[in-house]
Coordinates of C-alpha atoms and ligand atoms in Angstrom, one line a residue:
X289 CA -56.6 -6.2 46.9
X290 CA -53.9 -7.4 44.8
X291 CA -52.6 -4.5 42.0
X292 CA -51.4 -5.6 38.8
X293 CA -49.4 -3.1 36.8
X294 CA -48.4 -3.8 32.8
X295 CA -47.0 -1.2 30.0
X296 CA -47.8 -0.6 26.7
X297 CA -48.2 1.3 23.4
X298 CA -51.4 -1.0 22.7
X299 CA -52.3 0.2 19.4
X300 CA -54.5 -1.1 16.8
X301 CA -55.6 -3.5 20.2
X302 CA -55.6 -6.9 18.6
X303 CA -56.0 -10.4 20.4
X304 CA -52.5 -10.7 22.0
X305 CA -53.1 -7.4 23.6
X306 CA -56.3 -8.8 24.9
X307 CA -54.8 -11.8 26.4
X308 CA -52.1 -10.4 28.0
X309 CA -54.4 -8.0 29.4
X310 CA -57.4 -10.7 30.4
X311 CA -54.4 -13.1 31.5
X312 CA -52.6 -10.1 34.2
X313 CA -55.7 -9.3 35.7
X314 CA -56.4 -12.8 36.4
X315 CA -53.2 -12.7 38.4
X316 CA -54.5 -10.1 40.9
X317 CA -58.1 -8.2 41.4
X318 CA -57.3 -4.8 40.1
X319 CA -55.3 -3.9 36.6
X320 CA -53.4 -0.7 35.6
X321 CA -51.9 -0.2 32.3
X322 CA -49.0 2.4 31.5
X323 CA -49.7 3.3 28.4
X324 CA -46.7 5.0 26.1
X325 CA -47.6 8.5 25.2
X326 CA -46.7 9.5 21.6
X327 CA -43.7 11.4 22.6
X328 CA -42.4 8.5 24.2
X329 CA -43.5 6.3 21.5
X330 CA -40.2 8.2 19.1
X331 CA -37.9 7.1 22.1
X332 CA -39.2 3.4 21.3
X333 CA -38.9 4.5 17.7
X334 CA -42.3 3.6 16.8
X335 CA -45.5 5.4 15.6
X336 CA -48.8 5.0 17.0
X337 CA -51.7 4.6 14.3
X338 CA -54.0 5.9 17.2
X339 CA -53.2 9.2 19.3
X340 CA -52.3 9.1 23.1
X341 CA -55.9 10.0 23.8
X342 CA -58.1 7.3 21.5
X343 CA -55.4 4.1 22.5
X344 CA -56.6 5.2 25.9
X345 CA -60.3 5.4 25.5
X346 CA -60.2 2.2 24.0
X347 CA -58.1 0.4 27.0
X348 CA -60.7 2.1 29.2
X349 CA -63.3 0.5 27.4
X350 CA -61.6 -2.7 27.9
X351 CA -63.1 -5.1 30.9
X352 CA -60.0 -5.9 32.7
X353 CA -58.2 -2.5 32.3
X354 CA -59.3 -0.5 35.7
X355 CA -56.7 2.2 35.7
X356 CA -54.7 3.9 32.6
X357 CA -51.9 5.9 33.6
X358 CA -49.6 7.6 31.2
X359 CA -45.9 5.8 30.4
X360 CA -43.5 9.0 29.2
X361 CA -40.3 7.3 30.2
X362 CA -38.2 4.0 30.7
X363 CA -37.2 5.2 34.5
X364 CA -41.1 6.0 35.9
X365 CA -41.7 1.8 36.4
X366 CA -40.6 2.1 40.3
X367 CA -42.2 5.0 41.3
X368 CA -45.3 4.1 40.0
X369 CA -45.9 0.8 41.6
X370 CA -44.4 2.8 45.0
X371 CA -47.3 5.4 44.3
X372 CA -50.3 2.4 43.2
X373 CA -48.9 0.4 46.1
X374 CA -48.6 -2.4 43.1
X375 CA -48.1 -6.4 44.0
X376 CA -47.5 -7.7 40.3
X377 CA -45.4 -6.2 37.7
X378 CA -46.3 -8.0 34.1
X379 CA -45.4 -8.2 31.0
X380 CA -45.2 -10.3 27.5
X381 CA -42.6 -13.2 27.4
X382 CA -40.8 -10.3 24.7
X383 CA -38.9 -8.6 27.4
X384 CA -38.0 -11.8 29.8
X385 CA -35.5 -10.2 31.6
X386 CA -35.7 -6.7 31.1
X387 CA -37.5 -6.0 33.9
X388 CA -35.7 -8.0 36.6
X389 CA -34.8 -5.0 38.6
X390 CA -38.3 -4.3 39.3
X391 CA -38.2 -7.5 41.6
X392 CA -36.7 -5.7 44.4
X393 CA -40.0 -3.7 44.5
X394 CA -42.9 -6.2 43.6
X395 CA -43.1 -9.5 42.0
X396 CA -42.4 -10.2 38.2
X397 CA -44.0 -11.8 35.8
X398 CA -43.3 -12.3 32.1
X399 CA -46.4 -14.2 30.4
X400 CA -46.0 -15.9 26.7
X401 CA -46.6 -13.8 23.8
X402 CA -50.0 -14.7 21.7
X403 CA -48.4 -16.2 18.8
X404 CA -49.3 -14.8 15.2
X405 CA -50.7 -11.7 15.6
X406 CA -48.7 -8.0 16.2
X407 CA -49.6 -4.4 15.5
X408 CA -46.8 -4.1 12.7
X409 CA -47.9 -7.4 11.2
X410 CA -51.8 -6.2 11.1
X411 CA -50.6 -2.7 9.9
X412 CA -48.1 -5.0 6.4
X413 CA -51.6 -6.9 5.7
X414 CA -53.8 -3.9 5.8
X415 CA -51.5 -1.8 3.6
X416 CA -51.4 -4.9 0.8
X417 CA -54.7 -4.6 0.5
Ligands
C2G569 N1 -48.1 -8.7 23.5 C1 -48.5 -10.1 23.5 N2 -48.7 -10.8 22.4 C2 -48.6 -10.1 21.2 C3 -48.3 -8.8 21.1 C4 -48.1 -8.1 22.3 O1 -48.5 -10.7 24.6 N3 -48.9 -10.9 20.0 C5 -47.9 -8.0 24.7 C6 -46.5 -7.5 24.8 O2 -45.5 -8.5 25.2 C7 -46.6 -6.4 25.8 C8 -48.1 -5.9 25.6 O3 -48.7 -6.9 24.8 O4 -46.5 -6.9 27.2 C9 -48.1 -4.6 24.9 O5 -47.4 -4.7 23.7 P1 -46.9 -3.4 22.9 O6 -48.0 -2.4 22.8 O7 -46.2 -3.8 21.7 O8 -45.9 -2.8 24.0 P2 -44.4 -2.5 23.8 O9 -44.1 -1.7 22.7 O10 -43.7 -3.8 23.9 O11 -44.1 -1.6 25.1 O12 -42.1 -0.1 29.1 C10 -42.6 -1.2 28.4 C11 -43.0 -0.8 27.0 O13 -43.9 0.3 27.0 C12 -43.6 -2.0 26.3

């Protein structure tokens, strides 16, 4: 069974989420997100909408999400694909590069954003209205 591992704050899911999401777990048979808690959401200087506890719920109800595990710091990557015994590290074409050490651990793969559409950009329309 290939194990597919990706990170995320994922709130306010909105299509790009869903496409990076639909588009890892194509690349292997089993999908586990790290998703930022709200404490380390302030050390990426930005503020959920949803709590810790509902952006999860939702990413559980999501198809190709089979595991959320909880992302409190920038250093936790390699242990956890150690500890999920993980093939494929991905991630959005946002942070090409960023990730290049993990490639002494699994395979990386950086996948083209979804064009149009981000949280903060959804969050601007909503508040105009
Ligand atoms: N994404 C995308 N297309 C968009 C918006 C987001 O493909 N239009 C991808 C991002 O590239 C990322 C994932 O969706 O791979 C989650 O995006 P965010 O919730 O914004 O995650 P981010 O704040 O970038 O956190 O340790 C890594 C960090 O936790 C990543």
């Amino acid at each position: 069974m290939k194990k597919v591992i990706t990170y995320g704050t994922f709130d306010l899911i909105h299509v790009g989420h869903v496409n990076l999401l639909r588009r890892a777990k194509e690349l292997g048979d089993y999908l586990i997100v790290g998703l930022s808690t709200d404490n380390f959401n302030k050390n990426k200087n930005k503020t959920a909408y949803y709590t810790f506890e509902d952006r999860k719920i939702i990413l559980e109800s999501i198809q190709y999400v089979d595991l959320v595990i909880a992302e409190s710091n920038w250093k936790q990557k390699t242990r956890d694909i150690r500890t999920y015994d993980v093939d494929l590290f991905v991630m959005g074409d946002d942070w090409k590069g960023s990730f290049d050490f993990l490639k002494e651990t699994c395979e990386v793969v950086y996948l083209p954003r979804t064009t149009g559409i981000s949280t903060s950009c959804v969050k601007k329309r909503i508040s105009k209205t």
